[in-house]
Coordinates of C-alpha atoms and ligand atoms in Angstrom, one line a residue:
M1 CA 15.4 -70.9 -92.1
Y2 CA 16.3 -68.3 -94.8
K3 CA 19.9 -68.1 -93.6
E4 CA 20.1 -71.8 -93.5
I5 CA 19.0 -72.1 -97.1
V6 CA 21.4 -69.4 -98.3
D7 CA 24.3 -70.9 -96.4
F8 CA 23.4 -74.3 -97.8
I9 CA 23.5 -73.0 -101.4
K10 CA 26.9 -71.3 -100.8
R11 CA 28.3 -74.7 -99.5
L12 CA 26.7 -76.5 -102.4
Y13 CA 28.3 -74.2 -105.0
K14 CA 31.5 -73.9 -102.8
T15 CA 31.7 -70.1 -103.0
E16 CA 31.1 -67.0 -101.0
S17 CA 30.8 -65.0 -104.3
F18 CA 27.5 -64.1 -106.0
I19 CA 25.7 -67.3 -107.2
P20 CA 23.6 -66.8 -110.3
L21 CA 20.5 -68.7 -111.1
H22 CA 21.9 -70.7 -114.0
S23 CA 25.1 -69.8 -115.8
P24 CA 26.5 -71.7 -118.8
L25 CA 29.5 -74.0 -118.5
F26 CA 32.1 -74.5 -121.3
I27 CA 34.3 -77.4 -120.3
G28 CA 34.5 -79.5 -123.5
N29 CA 35.2 -78.8 -127.2
E30 CA 33.5 -75.4 -127.3
K31 CA 36.7 -73.4 -127.9
K32 CA 38.1 -75.9 -130.4
Y33 CA 34.9 -75.9 -132.5
L34 CA 34.6 -72.1 -132.4
E35 CA 38.3 -71.7 -133.4
E36 CA 37.6 -74.0 -136.3
C37 CA 34.8 -71.8 -137.5
I38 CA 36.9 -68.7 -137.2
D39 CA 39.9 -70.3 -138.9
S40 CA 37.8 -71.6 -141.8
T41 CA 35.8 -68.3 -142.0
F42 CA 32.6 -70.3 -141.9
V43 CA 31.0 -68.4 -139.1
S44 CA 27.7 -67.6 -140.7
S45 CA 25.1 -69.3 -142.9
V46 CA 27.4 -71.9 -144.4
G47 CA 29.3 -74.6 -142.6
K48 CA 29.1 -78.2 -141.3
Y49 CA 28.0 -77.5 -137.7
V50 CA 24.3 -76.6 -138.5
D51 CA 23.6 -80.0 -140.0
K52 CA 25.7 -81.7 -137.3
F53 CA 23.8 -80.0 -134.5
E54 CA 20.5 -80.9 -136.0
E55 CA 21.5 -84.5 -136.3
L56 CA 22.8 -84.7 -132.7
A57 CA 19.6 -83.2 -131.3
A58 CA 17.3 -85.4 -133.4
S59 CA 19.3 -88.5 -132.4
Y60 CA 19.2 -87.5 -128.7
T61 CA 15.5 -86.6 -128.5
G62 CA 14.3 -89.3 -130.9
A63 CA 12.7 -86.8 -133.2
K64 CA 12.7 -87.8 -136.9
K65 CA 14.1 -84.4 -137.8
A66 CA 15.4 -81.2 -136.1
V67 CA 15.6 -77.8 -137.6
V68 CA 17.6 -75.1 -135.9
C69 CA 16.6 -71.4 -135.8
L70 CA 17.7 -68.2 -134.1
N71 CA 15.8 -68.6 -130.9
G72 CA 13.0 -70.5 -129.2
T73 CA 10.5 -67.6 -129.8
N74 CA 10.8 -67.7 -133.5
A75 CA 10.8 -71.5 -133.4
L76 CA 7.3 -71.2 -131.8
Y77 CA 6.2 -68.7 -134.4
I78 CA 7.2 -71.0 -137.3
A79 CA 5.6 -74.0 -135.5
L80 CA 2.3 -72.1 -135.4
K81 CA 2.5 -71.1 -139.0
L82 CA 3.3 -74.7 -140.0
V83 CA 0.3 -76.2 -138.3
G84 CA -1.8 -73.5 -140.1
V85 CA -2.6 -71.0 -137.4
K86 CA -4.0 -67.9 -139.1
E87 CA -5.0 -64.4 -138.1
D88 CA -8.1 -64.3 -135.9
D89 CA -7.8 -68.0 -134.8
E90 CA -7.5 -68.9 -131.2
V91 CA -4.6 -70.7 -129.7
I92 CA -4.7 -72.2 -126.2
T93 CA -1.8 -72.1 -123.8
Q94 CA -1.2 -71.9 -120.0
A95 CA -1.5 -68.7 -118.1
L96 CA 1.6 -69.6 -116.2
T97 CA 4.4 -69.5 -118.8
F98 CA 7.2 -67.3 -120.0
I99 CA 6.0 -64.4 -122.1
A100 CA 7.5 -65.8 -125.3
T101 CA 4.8 -68.5 -125.6
A102 CA 2.0 -65.9 -125.7
N103 CA 4.0 -63.4 -127.8
A104 CA 4.6 -66.1 -130.5
I105 CA 0.8 -66.7 -130.7
S106 CA 0.2 -63.0 -131.1
Y107 CA 2.8 -62.7 -133.9
T108 CA 0.5 -64.9 -136.1
G109 CA -2.5 -62.6 -135.4
A110 CA -4.2 -65.3 -133.4
H111 CA -5.7 -64.8 -129.9
P112 CA -4.2 -66.6 -127.0
V113 CA -6.5 -68.3 -124.5
F114 CA -5.1 -68.9 -121.1
I115 CA -5.9 -72.1 -119.2
D116 CA -4.9 -73.4 -115.8
V117 CA -2.0 -75.6 -114.9
D118 CA -1.8 -78.8 -112.8
K119 CA -0.6 -78.8 -109.2
E120 CA 1.6 -81.9 -110.0
T121 CA 3.3 -80.6 -113.1
M122 CA 3.0 -76.8 -113.1
G123 CA 2.1 -77.2 -116.8
L124 CA -1.2 -77.1 -118.8
S125 CA -3.9 -79.2 -117.1
P126 CA -5.7 -81.7 -119.4
D127 CA -8.7 -81.5 -117.0
A128 CA -8.9 -77.7 -117.2
L129 CA -8.4 -77.8 -120.9
N130 CA -11.1 -80.4 -121.3
K131 CA -13.5 -78.5 -119.1
W132 CA -12.9 -75.2 -120.9
L133 CA -13.4 -76.8 -124.3
N134 CA -16.5 -78.6 -123.1
E135 CA -18.0 -75.3 -122.2
N136 CA -16.7 -73.2 -125.1
A137 CA -16.0 -75.4 -128.1
V138 CA -18.1 -76.9 -130.9
L139 CA -16.9 -79.1 -133.7
K140 CA -18.3 -78.4 -137.2
N141 CA -17.1 -80.5 -140.1
G142 CA -14.1 -81.6 -138.1
I143 CA -13.1 -78.0 -137.3
C144 CA -13.1 -76.7 -133.7
Y145 CA -14.8 -73.3 -133.1
N146 CA -15.3 -71.2 -130.0
S147 CA -19.1 -71.1 -129.6
K148 CA -18.9 -67.7 -127.9
T149 CA -16.5 -65.8 -130.1
G150 CA -17.2 -67.8 -133.4
R151 CA -13.4 -68.0 -133.9
R152 CA -11.6 -71.2 -135.0
I153 CA -9.6 -72.9 -132.2
K154 CA -6.6 -74.1 -134.1
A155 CA -3.8 -75.1 -131.7
C156 CA -2.8 -75.7 -128.2
I157 CA 0.7 -75.1 -126.7
P158 CA 1.4 -76.8 -123.4
M159 CA 4.8 -75.8 -121.8
H160 CA 7.0 -78.1 -119.7
T161 CA 7.6 -75.6 -116.8
F162 CA 11.2 -75.5 -115.5
G163 CA 11.7 -78.9 -117.3
H164 CA 8.9 -80.8 -115.6
P165 CA 6.8 -82.7 -118.2
V166 CA 3.1 -82.0 -118.5
R167 CA 0.5 -84.9 -118.7
L168 CA 1.1 -85.4 -122.3
E169 CA -1.0 -88.5 -123.0
E170 CA -4.1 -86.9 -121.6
L171 CA -3.5 -83.6 -123.4
I172 CA -3.0 -85.4 -126.7
G173 CA -6.4 -87.2 -126.0
V174 CA -8.2 -83.9 -125.4
C175 CA -6.6 -82.2 -128.4
K176 CA -7.5 -85.1 -130.6
K177 CA -11.1 -85.1 -129.4
Y178 CA -11.5 -81.4 -130.4
S179 CA -9.3 -81.6 -133.5
I180 CA -6.7 -79.2 -132.2
E181 CA -3.1 -79.3 -133.2
L182 CA -0.6 -79.8 -130.3
I183 CA 2.7 -77.9 -130.2
E184 CA 5.0 -78.5 -127.3
D185 CA 6.9 -75.6 -125.8
A186 CA 9.9 -77.7 -124.7
A187 CA 12.1 -74.6 -124.5
E188 CA 13.0 -75.5 -120.9
S189 CA 13.0 -79.2 -121.1
L190 CA 15.9 -80.6 -123.1
G191 CA 16.8 -83.8 -121.2
S192 CA 13.3 -84.3 -119.8
F193 CA 11.3 -87.4 -120.6
Y194 CA 7.7 -88.4 -120.3
K195 CA 7.3 -92.2 -120.0
E196 CA 10.9 -92.5 -121.3
K197 CA 10.2 -90.5 -124.5
H198 CA 11.7 -87.1 -124.9
T199 CA 9.5 -84.0 -124.4
G200 CA 9.0 -82.1 -127.6
T201 CA 8.4 -85.3 -129.6
F202 CA 4.8 -85.9 -128.7
G203 CA 3.0 -83.1 -130.4
K204 CA 2.9 -82.3 -134.1
I205 CA 5.9 -80.0 -133.5
G206 CA 8.1 -79.3 -130.4
I207 CA 10.5 -76.5 -129.8
L208 CA 13.6 -76.0 -127.8
S209 CA 15.6 -73.0 -126.7
F210 CA 19.3 -72.7 -126.3
N211 CA 19.4 -69.3 -124.7
G212 CA 22.3 -68.7 -122.3
N213 CA 20.3 -69.6 -119.2
K214 CA 19.2 -73.0 -120.5
T215 CA 20.6 -76.5 -119.8
I216 CA 22.9 -76.2 -122.8
T217 CA 23.4 -73.0 -124.9
T218 CA 24.4 -71.8 -128.3
G219 CA 24.6 -68.2 -127.1
G220 CA 21.1 -67.7 -128.5
G221 CA 19.3 -70.4 -130.5
G222 CA 16.2 -72.5 -130.9
M223 CA 15.1 -75.7 -132.6
L224 CA 12.0 -77.3 -134.1
L225 CA 11.5 -81.0 -133.5
F226 CA 9.4 -83.0 -136.0
N227 CA 8.1 -86.5 -136.5
D228 CA 7.1 -85.6 -140.0
E229 CA 10.0 -85.2 -142.5
S230 CA 8.1 -83.2 -145.1
M231 CA 7.0 -80.7 -142.5
A232 CA 10.7 -80.4 -141.3
Q233 CA 11.8 -79.8 -144.9
H234 CA 9.2 -77.0 -145.2
A235 CA 10.4 -75.5 -141.9
K236 CA 14.0 -75.5 -143.2
H237 CA 12.8 -73.8 -146.4
L238 CA 10.8 -71.2 -144.5
T239 CA 13.5 -70.4 -142.0
T240 CA 16.1 -69.9 -144.8
Q241 CA 14.4 -67.2 -146.9
A242 CA 12.3 -69.8 -148.8
K243 CA 15.0 -69.9 -151.5
I244 CA 14.7 -72.5 -154.2
P245 CA 18.1 -74.3 -154.3
H246 CA 20.1 -73.3 -157.3
A247 CA 23.8 -72.6 -157.8
W248 CA 23.4 -69.0 -158.7
E249 CA 19.7 -68.0 -159.2
F250 CA 17.9 -66.1 -156.5
S251 CA 14.4 -67.4 -156.6
H252 CA 12.0 -67.7 -153.7
D253 CA 8.5 -69.3 -153.5
H254 CA 7.2 -68.1 -150.1
I255 CA 7.6 -65.1 -147.8
G256 CA 10.4 -66.7 -145.9
Y257 CA 12.4 -65.8 -142.8
N258 CA 16.0 -65.2 -142.0
Y259 CA 15.9 -67.5 -139.0
R260 CA 18.8 -69.8 -139.8
M261 CA 21.2 -70.3 -136.9
P262 CA 24.7 -69.3 -137.8
N263 CA 27.4 -72.0 -138.0
I264 CA 29.3 -70.5 -135.1
N265 CA 26.3 -70.8 -132.8
A266 CA 25.7 -74.4 -134.0
A267 CA 29.4 -75.2 -133.3
L268 CA 28.8 -74.2 -129.7
G269 CA 25.7 -76.3 -129.7
C270 CA 27.6 -79.4 -130.9
A271 CA 30.2 -79.0 -128.1
Q272 CA 27.5 -78.5 -125.5
M273 CA 25.5 -81.6 -126.7
E274 CA 28.6 -83.6 -125.9
Q275 CA 28.3 -82.4 -122.3
L276 CA 24.6 -82.9 -121.9
D277 CA 24.6 -86.2 -120.1
K278 CA 27.2 -84.9 -117.6
F279 CA 25.2 -81.7 -117.1
L280 CA 22.0 -83.6 -116.5
K281 CA 23.7 -85.8 -113.9
S282 CA 24.9 -82.8 -112.0
K283 CA 21.5 -81.1 -112.1
R284 CA 19.8 -84.2 -110.8
L285 CA 22.4 -84.4 -107.9
I286 CA 21.7 -80.7 -107.1
A287 CA 17.9 -81.4 -107.1
M288 CA 18.4 -84.3 -104.7
E289 CA 20.4 -82.1 -102.4
Y290 CA 17.6 -79.5 -102.3
E291 CA 15.0 -82.2 -101.8
K292 CA 16.9 -83.4 -98.7
L293 CA 17.2 -79.9 -97.4
F294 CA 13.4 -79.2 -97.6
K295 CA 12.4 -82.7 -96.5
D296 CA 10.9 -81.7 -93.1
S297 CA 10.3 -78.0 -93.8
S298 CA 7.3 -75.8 -94.2
I299 CA 8.8 -74.9 -97.6
G300 CA 8.0 -77.5 -100.2
F301 CA 10.4 -78.8 -102.9
F302 CA 8.8 -79.4 -106.3
K303 CA 9.6 -82.9 -107.5
E304 CA 9.5 -84.4 -111.0
P305 CA 6.0 -85.6 -111.9
K306 CA 5.0 -89.3 -111.8
D307 CA 6.3 -91.4 -114.8
C308 CA 8.6 -88.5 -115.8
E309 CA 12.3 -87.8 -115.7
S310 CA 12.9 -84.1 -115.4
N311 CA 16.0 -82.2 -116.3
Y312 CA 15.4 -80.0 -113.2
W313 CA 16.3 -77.0 -115.3
L314 CA 15.4 -74.6 -112.5
N315 CA 14.7 -76.0 -109.1
V316 CA 11.5 -74.8 -107.5
I317 CA 10.5 -74.3 -103.9
I318 CA 7.0 -73.4 -102.7
L319 CA 6.9 -70.9 -99.9
P320 CA 3.8 -70.9 -97.6
N321 CA 2.5 -67.6 -99.0
K322 CA 3.4 -64.4 -100.9
V323 CA 4.6 -62.5 -97.8
E324 CA 7.1 -65.3 -97.1
R325 CA 8.0 -65.6 -100.7
D326 CA 8.9 -61.9 -100.9
A327 CA 10.8 -62.0 -97.6
F328 CA 12.9 -64.9 -98.9
L329 CA 13.5 -63.3 -102.3
K330 CA 14.7 -60.2 -100.5
Y331 CA 17.0 -62.0 -98.1
S332 CA 18.6 -64.4 -100.6
N333 CA 19.2 -61.7 -103.3
E334 CA 20.7 -59.3 -100.7
N335 CA 23.0 -62.1 -99.5
G336 CA 24.6 -63.1 -102.8
V337 CA 22.3 -65.9 -103.9
M338 CA 20.2 -65.2 -106.9
T339 CA 16.6 -66.3 -106.6
R340 CA 13.6 -65.5 -108.7
P341 CA 9.8 -65.6 -108.5
I342 CA 7.8 -67.4 -111.2
W343 CA 6.4 -65.3 -114.0
Q344 CA 3.4 -63.1 -113.5
L345 CA 0.4 -64.7 -115.2
M346 CA 0.0 -63.8 -118.9
N347 CA -3.5 -62.4 -118.4
R348 CA -2.0 -59.7 -116.0
M349 CA 0.0 -58.1 -118.9
P350 CA -1.7 -55.1 -120.5
M351 CA -1.6 -56.7 -124.0
F352 CA -3.2 -59.9 -122.8
K353 CA -5.7 -58.5 -120.2
A354 CA -8.7 -59.0 -122.5
C355 CA -7.9 -62.6 -123.4
Q356 CA -10.2 -65.5 -122.4
T357 CA -9.1 -67.5 -119.4
D358 CA -10.6 -70.1 -117.1
E359 CA -10.6 -69.7 -113.3
L360 CA -6.8 -70.3 -113.1
V361 CA -7.0 -71.5 -109.5
N362 CA -3.6 -73.4 -109.5
S363 CA -1.9 -70.7 -111.6
F364 CA -2.7 -68.0 -109.0
W365 CA -1.6 -70.4 -106.2
F366 CA 1.8 -71.0 -107.9
E367 CA 2.2 -67.3 -108.8
E368 CA 2.2 -66.3 -105.2
R369 CA 4.5 -69.0 -103.8
V370 CA 7.1 -70.3 -106.3
V371 CA 10.8 -69.3 -106.0
N372 CA 13.6 -70.6 -108.3
L373 CA 16.9 -71.5 -106.6
P374 CA 20.3 -71.6 -108.3
S375 CA 20.4 -74.6 -110.5
G376 CA 23.5 -74.2 -112.7
V377 CA 25.7 -77.3 -113.3
I378 CA 28.4 -77.9 -110.8
Q379 CA 31.6 -79.2 -112.2
I380 CA 32.7 -82.3 -110.3
Ligands
PLP401 C1 8.8 -71.4 -121.9 C2 9.6 -70.7 -122.9 N1 9.2 -70.6 -124.1 C3 9.9 -69.9 -125.0 C4 11.1 -69.4 -124.7 C5 11.8 -68.6 -125.8 O1 13.1 -69.0 -126.0 P1 14.2 -67.9 -126.5 O2 14.6 -67.1 -125.4 O3 15.3 -68.8 -127.1 O4 13.5 -67.1 -127.6 C6 11.6 -69.5 -123.4 C7 12.9 -69.0 -123.0 O5 13.7 -68.3 -123.0 C8 10.9 -70.2 -122.5 O6 11.3 -70.3 -121.2

């Protein structure tokens, strides 16, 4: 079966050369817009593309405002600061996520708490969240505290794993019940919709990543999505050194950050946004091909959750156990097809070992079985 899969992927990508997991594709106005930046010398903090990219992303996602920054990790950090996360608070996220989610929580001085994921979404489980809060949280004057540690539980960050939306409505309900701010880590889910609404627009703030391996890229880049315009304005202010606008004076009213995305990266983003629909179409076709391949197999293909449209950022197969997972990883990587296991659970890392968790039953299950297959756009 392993050979059959590898041969299938080579036929799908029409090559005998090495097939990466997800490489970017530049087939539109990328060179034209980059040349324009270079010719005009506006490659850095001034230029028209930053505003344009923010407008394009807000219009596509349906967010009221979008604010670009240097990457998804600092977008998460700013989001946490904006909802008021402070040192020694607790912030809940899923154990099965990319390290950036947990790192961003740590940058604020807060303590991450790792909760289990759903079998149907691979993202934070509202049932597990509700259970953990039921056992550990108390509300005092509308503020949620951990009854065991005494710390404030300020925010929760579900992540849309590999582009598959989490059960947002239920998560929103649980967070509301416990007065916890919801931030969506939508780094992987540009082009994914939950009940026809774009991921990243349900929580108080959502974030996107435009790293080179994502559905579209700006080289490196991130974005904050807002429904609240004044919060977006504050984000823009904070990410641009908190400078008070003035023709020549240098005056600043906060400790700000130099997180502004350069115009040259935003130019790439504008050109890539023009390709997004085409890219998503291709990715869906690839996912359908994989789904057919694994239809009657002992290897499962992970499909988009109910009521959701996934971007199928990275396609997922579920091997029967860890031994088979490792054997397939070895075979495919030795035969020119890049495949990857899912991330190790956050609570396995030395810096997060002491963090609170629940039983993480589904997280452990996925950790042993998931393999990502090549999912980059195929030019038709
Ligand atoms: C789930 C998740 N969160 C956050 C990030 C951080 O994004 P960036 O690499 O742009 O900092 C990434 C990806 O790279 C991610 O996959």
